[in-house]
CSV table of C-alpha atoms and ligand atoms in Angstrom, one decimal:
chain,number,residue,atom,x,y,z
A,1,MET,CA,199.9,74.2,113.8
A,2,SER,CA,196.0,74.4,113.9
A,3,LEU,CA,195.6,75.8,110.4
A,4,LEU,CA,197.3,72.9,108.9
A,5,SER,CA,195.2,70.4,110.8
A,6,ALA,CA,192.0,72.0,109.4
A,7,ILE,CA,193.0,71.0,105.8
A,8,ASN,CA,191.4,67.9,104.2
A,9,THR,CA,194.2,66.3,102.4
A,10,ASP,CA,191.6,64.3,100.4
A,11,ASN,CA,190.3,67.5,98.9
A,12,LEU,CA,193.3,69.5,97.8
A,13,PRO,CA,193.4,71.6,94.6
A,14,ARG,CA,195.0,69.2,92.2
A,15,HIS,CA,196.4,72.3,90.3
A,16,LEU,CA,197.2,75.5,92.3
A,17,ALA,CA,198.3,78.6,90.3
A,18,ILE,CA,199.6,81.7,92.0
A,19,ILE,CA,200.1,85.3,90.8
A,20,MET,CA,202.9,86.5,92.9
A,21,ASP,CA,202.3,90.2,93.1
A,22,GLY,CA,203.6,93.0,95.3
A,23,ASN,CA,207.4,92.6,95.4
A,24,GLY,CA,207.8,96.3,94.1
A,25,ARG,CA,205.4,97.7,96.8
A,26,TRP,CA,207.0,95.6,99.4
A,27,ALA,CA,210.5,97.0,98.7
A,28,LYS,CA,209.1,100.6,98.6
A,29,GLN,CA,207.5,100.2,102.0
A,30,GLN,CA,211.1,99.3,103.3
A,31,GLY,CA,212.6,102.3,101.4
A,32,MET,CA,214.5,99.9,99.2
A,33,LEU,CA,214.8,99.3,95.4
A,34,ARG,CA,212.5,97.0,93.6
A,35,ALA,CA,215.2,94.3,93.3
A,36,PHE,CA,215.2,93.9,97.0
A,37,GLY,CA,211.5,93.0,96.7
A,38,HIS,CA,212.1,90.3,94.1
A,39,GLU,CA,215.0,88.9,96.1
A,40,ASN,CA,212.7,88.5,99.1
A,41,GLY,CA,210.0,87.2,96.8
A,42,THR,CA,212.3,84.2,96.1
A,43,LYS,CA,212.2,83.3,99.8
A,44,SER,CA,208.3,83.1,99.6
A,45,VAL,CA,208.8,81.0,96.4
A,46,LYS,CA,210.8,78.5,98.4
A,47,THR,CA,208.5,78.4,101.4
A,48,THR,CA,205.5,78.0,99.1
A,49,VAL,CA,207.0,75.2,97.0
A,50,GLU,CA,208.0,73.3,100.0
A,51,ALA,CA,204.7,73.7,101.8
A,52,CYS,CA,202.8,72.5,98.7
A,53,ALA,CA,204.9,69.5,98.2
A,54,LYS,CA,204.6,68.6,101.9
A,55,LEU,CA,200.7,68.9,101.7
A,56,GLY,CA,200.5,66.8,98.7
A,57,ILE,CA,199.5,69.2,96.0
A,58,GLU,CA,200.3,67.6,92.6
A,59,ASN,CA,200.7,70.7,90.5
A,60,LEU,CA,201.9,74.2,91.4
A,61,THR,CA,202.2,76.9,88.8
A,62,LEU,CA,203.9,80.2,89.6
A,63,TYR,CA,203.5,83.3,87.4
A,64,ALA,CA,207.2,84.5,87.5
A,65,PHE,CA,207.4,86.7,84.4
A,66,SER,CA,204.8,87.7,81.9
A,67,THR,CA,205.2,88.7,78.3
A,68,GLU,CA,204.2,92.2,79.5
A,69,ASN,CA,207.0,92.2,82.0
A,70,TRP,CA,209.5,92.7,79.2
A,71,ASN,CA,208.4,96.3,79.1
A,72,ARG,CA,209.8,97.0,82.6
A,73,PRO,CA,213.2,98.9,82.9
A,74,LYS,CA,216.1,96.9,81.7
A,75,LEU,CA,217.7,96.9,85.0
A,76,GLU,CA,214.7,95.2,86.6
A,77,VAL,CA,214.4,92.6,83.9
A,78,ASP,CA,218.0,91.8,84.2
A,79,THR,CA,217.8,91.5,88.0
A,80,LEU,CA,214.7,89.0,87.6
A,81,MET,CA,216.6,87.0,85.0
A,82,LYS,CA,219.7,86.8,87.3
A,83,LEU,CA,217.5,85.9,90.4
A,84,LEU,CA,215.9,83.2,88.3
A,85,ILE,CA,219.4,81.6,87.2
A,86,ASN,CA,220.6,81.9,90.8
A,87,SER,CA,217.5,80.3,92.2
A,88,LEU,CA,217.6,77.4,89.7
A,89,LYS,CA,221.3,76.8,90.5
A,90,LYS,CA,220.6,77.0,94.2
A,91,GLU,CA,217.4,75.0,94.5
A,92,LEU,CA,218.3,72.1,92.1
A,93,GLU,CA,219.2,69.9,95.1
A,94,THR,CA,216.1,70.9,97.0
A,95,LEU,CA,213.9,69.9,94.0
A,96,ILE,CA,215.7,66.6,93.7
A,97,LYS,CA,215.5,65.9,97.5
A,98,ASN,CA,211.8,66.7,97.5
A,99,ASN,CA,211.1,64.6,94.3
A,100,ILE,CA,209.7,67.7,92.5
A,101,ARG,CA,209.7,68.0,88.7
A,102,LEU,CA,210.4,71.3,87.2
A,103,ASN,CA,208.4,72.4,84.1
A,104,SER,CA,208.1,75.8,82.3
A,105,ILE,CA,205.4,77.4,80.1
A,106,GLY,CA,205.8,80.4,78.0
A,107,ASN,CA,207.9,81.8,75.1
A,108,PHE,CA,211.1,79.8,76.0
A,109,GLU,CA,213.1,81.2,73.0
A,110,SER,CA,212.5,84.8,74.1
A,111,LEU,CA,214.4,84.1,77.4
A,112,PRO,CA,218.2,85.0,77.6
A,113,LYS,CA,220.3,82.0,76.5
A,114,SER,CA,221.8,81.7,80.1
A,115,VAL,CA,218.3,81.3,81.5
A,116,GLN,CA,217.3,78.8,78.7
A,117,LYS,CA,220.5,76.8,79.6
A,118,GLU,CA,219.8,76.6,83.3
A,119,LEU,CA,216.2,75.9,82.9
A,120,SER,CA,216.7,73.1,80.5
A,121,GLU,CA,219.3,71.5,82.8
A,122,VAL,CA,217.0,71.7,85.9
A,123,ILE,CA,214.0,70.4,83.8
A,124,GLU,CA,216.2,67.5,82.5
A,125,ARG,CA,217.6,66.6,85.9
A,126,THR,CA,214.1,66.5,87.6
A,127,LYS,CA,212.2,64.9,84.7
A,128,ASN,CA,211.5,61.7,86.5
A,129,ASN,CA,210.4,63.2,89.8
A,130,THR,CA,206.8,62.3,90.7
A,131,ARG,CA,205.7,64.1,93.9
A,132,MET,CA,204.8,67.5,92.5
A,133,THR,CA,205.2,69.3,89.2
A,134,LEU,CA,206.4,72.9,89.7
A,135,THR,CA,205.6,74.9,86.6
A,136,LEU,CA,207.3,78.4,86.2
A,137,ALA,CA,205.4,80.6,83.8
A,138,LEU,CA,208.2,82.6,82.2
A,139,SER,CA,207.7,85.1,79.4
A,140,TYR,CA,204.2,83.7,79.6
A,141,GLY,CA,201.1,85.2,78.1
A,142,SER,CA,197.8,83.4,77.8
A,143,ARG,CA,196.7,85.2,74.7
A,144,GLU,CA,200.1,84.4,72.9
A,145,GLU,CA,199.6,80.8,74.0
A,146,ILE,CA,196.1,80.5,72.6
A,147,ILE,CA,197.3,82.3,69.2
A,148,ASN,CA,200.1,79.7,69.0
A,149,ALA,CA,197.6,76.9,69.6
A,150,VAL,CA,195.3,78.2,67.0
A,151,LYS,CA,198.2,78.4,64.4
A,152,LYS,CA,199.3,74.8,65.2
A,153,ILE,CA,195.8,73.5,64.9
A,154,THR,CA,195.0,75.3,61.7
A,155,THR,CA,198.3,74.2,60.1
A,156,LYS,CA,197.1,70.5,60.9
A,157,VAL,CA,193.8,71.2,59.3
A,158,LYS,CA,195.4,72.7,56.2
A,159,ASN,CA,197.7,69.6,55.9
A,160,ASN,CA,194.8,67.3,56.4
A,161,ILE,CA,196.3,65.9,59.7
A,162,ILE,CA,193.0,66.7,61.5
A,163,SER,CA,189.5,67.7,60.4
A,164,ILE,CA,187.7,70.9,61.4
A,165,ASP,CA,184.9,68.8,62.9
A,166,SER,CA,187.3,66.9,65.2
A,167,ILE,CA,188.4,70.1,66.9
A,168,ASP,CA,187.2,69.9,70.5
A,169,GLU,CA,188.4,71.0,74.0
A,170,SER,CA,190.9,68.2,74.3
A,171,ILE,CA,192.5,69.2,70.8
A,172,ILE,CA,192.9,72.7,72.1
A,173,ASN,CA,194.2,71.5,75.5
A,174,ASN,CA,196.8,69.4,73.7
A,175,HIS,CA,198.2,72.4,71.8
A,176,LEU,CA,198.6,74.7,74.8
A,177,TYR,CA,201.9,75.0,76.8
A,178,THR,CA,200.0,73.3,79.7
A,179,HIS,CA,199.1,70.2,77.5
A,180,ASN,CA,200.6,68.0,80.4
A,181,LEU,CA,198.8,69.7,83.2
A,182,PRO,CA,195.1,69.4,84.5
A,183,ASP,CA,192.8,72.5,84.7
A,184,VAL,CA,193.5,74.9,87.4
A,185,ASP,CA,191.4,74.4,90.5
A,186,LEU,CA,192.5,77.4,92.6
A,187,VAL,CA,194.2,80.7,91.7
A,188,ILE,CA,195.7,82.8,94.5
A,189,ARG,CA,196.7,86.4,93.8
A,190,THR,CA,198.6,88.4,96.4
A,191,SER,CA,198.9,92.2,97.0
A,192,GLY,CA,195.2,93.1,96.9
A,193,GLU,CA,194.9,93.3,93.1
A,194,HIS,CA,191.8,91.6,91.8
A,195,ARG,CA,192.6,90.8,88.2
A,196,ILE,CA,194.0,87.9,86.1
A,197,SER,CA,196.6,89.7,84.0
A,198,ASN,CA,196.7,87.3,81.0
A,199,PHE,CA,197.3,84.2,83.1
A,200,LEU,CA,196.0,80.8,82.1
A,201,LEU,CA,192.7,82.2,80.6
A,202,TRP,CA,191.7,78.8,79.0
A,203,GLN,CA,192.8,76.7,82.0
A,204,ILE,CA,191.0,78.8,84.8
A,205,ALA,CA,187.5,78.2,83.2
A,206,TYR,CA,186.2,76.5,86.4
A,207,ALA,CA,188.9,77.7,88.8
A,208,GLU,CA,188.2,79.2,92.3
A,209,PHE,CA,189.9,82.5,93.1
A,210,TYR,CA,191.5,83.6,96.3
A,211,PHE,CA,192.6,87.2,96.7
A,212,ILE,CA,194.8,88.2,99.6
A,213,ASP,CA,196.1,91.7,100.5
A,214,VAL,CA,199.5,90.4,101.7
A,215,LEU,CA,202.4,91.4,99.5
A,216,TRP,CA,204.2,88.4,97.9
A,217,PRO,CA,207.4,88.7,100.1
A,218,ASP,CA,205.2,88.4,103.2
A,219,PHE,CA,203.2,85.4,101.9
A,220,SER,CA,203.6,82.7,104.5
A,221,GLU,CA,202.8,79.0,104.9
A,222,GLU,CA,199.8,80.0,107.0
A,223,ASN,CA,198.5,82.3,104.2
A,224,LEU,CA,198.7,79.3,101.9
A,225,TYR,CA,196.8,77.2,104.4
A,226,GLU,CA,194.1,79.8,104.7
A,227,ALA,CA,193.6,79.8,100.9
A,228,ILE,CA,193.2,76.1,100.8
A,229,ILE,CA,190.9,76.0,103.7
A,230,SER,CA,188.7,78.7,101.9
A,231,TYR,CA,188.8,76.6,98.6
A,232,GLN,CA,187.7,73.6,100.6
A,233,LYS,CA,184.6,75.4,102.0
A,234,ARG,CA,183.3,76.2,98.5
A,235,GLU,CA,180.8,74.2,96.5
A,236,ARG,CA,182.1,73.7,93.0
A,237,ARG,CA,179.2,73.1,90.8
A,238,PHE,CA,180.6,73.2,87.3
A,239,GLY,CA,177.4,74.7,86.0
A,240,LYS,CA,175.2,72.1,87.7
A,241,THR,CA,172.7,72.8,90.6
A,242,SER,CA,173.6,72.3,94.2
A,243,GLU,CA,171.2,69.3,94.5
A,244,GLN,CA,172.8,67.6,91.6
A,245,ILE,CA,176.3,67.5,93.1
A,246,LYS,CA,175.2,66.3,96.5
B,301,FPP,C1,205.3,90.9,90.9
B,301,FPP,O1,205.6,91.9,91.8
B,301,FPP,C2,206.4,89.9,90.8
B,301,FPP,C3,207.1,89.7,89.6
B,301,FPP,C4,206.8,90.3,88.3
B,301,FPP,C5,208.0,88.6,89.5
B,301,FPP,C6,208.0,87.5,90.4
B,301,FPP,C7,209.4,87.0,90.7
B,301,FPP,C8,209.8,86.5,91.9
B,301,FPP,C9,209.0,86.2,93.0
B,301,FPP,C10,211.3,86.2,92.0
B,301,FPP,C11,211.8,85.1,91.2
B,301,FPP,C12,211.0,84.0,90.8
B,301,FPP,C13,211.4,82.7,91.0
B,301,FPP,C14,210.5,81.6,90.4
B,301,FPP,C15,212.7,82.2,91.5
B,301,FPP,P1,205.6,93.4,91.2
B,301,FPP,O2,207.1,93.6,90.9
B,301,FPP,O3,204.7,93.5,90.1
B,301,FPP,O4,205.2,94.2,92.4
B,301,FPP,P2,204.4,95.6,92.4
B,301,FPP,O5,203.1,95.4,91.8
B,301,FPP,O6,204.3,95.9,93.9
B,301,FPP,O7,205.2,96.6,91.7
């Protein structure tokens, strides 16, 4: 597998975030209902999670359901929630076997009780795993996350727990859903759309972006390797000059 051998495992993104897009269009191309696209999307989730763990990526975050996705037809929302429960049930042993910790970000309380229960159980059963943290963004919206953080911080200011002057990047980080995760290094979005869709707005401040035309159910291990190779060719300057970082 030549693409894999082109990857420098000493320079992997520490945090890879993926916007899995194109399930609906993929299903339509096959003359099938959207649910068929989501079902096949779960296969790409499995392939990608296993490939990332094998490579040695420490943090993988998948955008599985946005706050805006609640506006989709009820049948589609129900299908996605069922798929999620089934995948959690089915993949618990794979997560344990691969030493992967499951984490979730988003508005947990807004998820159906059945999803909350399954999610909590898998999070609990995998909490001591150390090879990779797999974070599912579920009922997630970055603006909502920031609003919540602002509310928590201002409450602490009001109650004299912290001072206004002490508010810095780390205080904001610590009040986001992602408080236990590093900043995102690489964002991949499939399906040819070039937008961020309310995903990790604070956390992507210095991320690299990789957009690929492939629809999510067709996203393969090779596509993942291509994205990482592209990332490794880039010079990340974090606002400095090229000379300064050499
Ligand atoms: C975007 O495609 C995909 C989603 C909104 C959901 C992603 C869900 C999965 C891959 C399946 C379940 C997830 C897990 C973690 C087991 P779209 O429906 O917006 O596609 P379109 O833009 O072509 O309509």
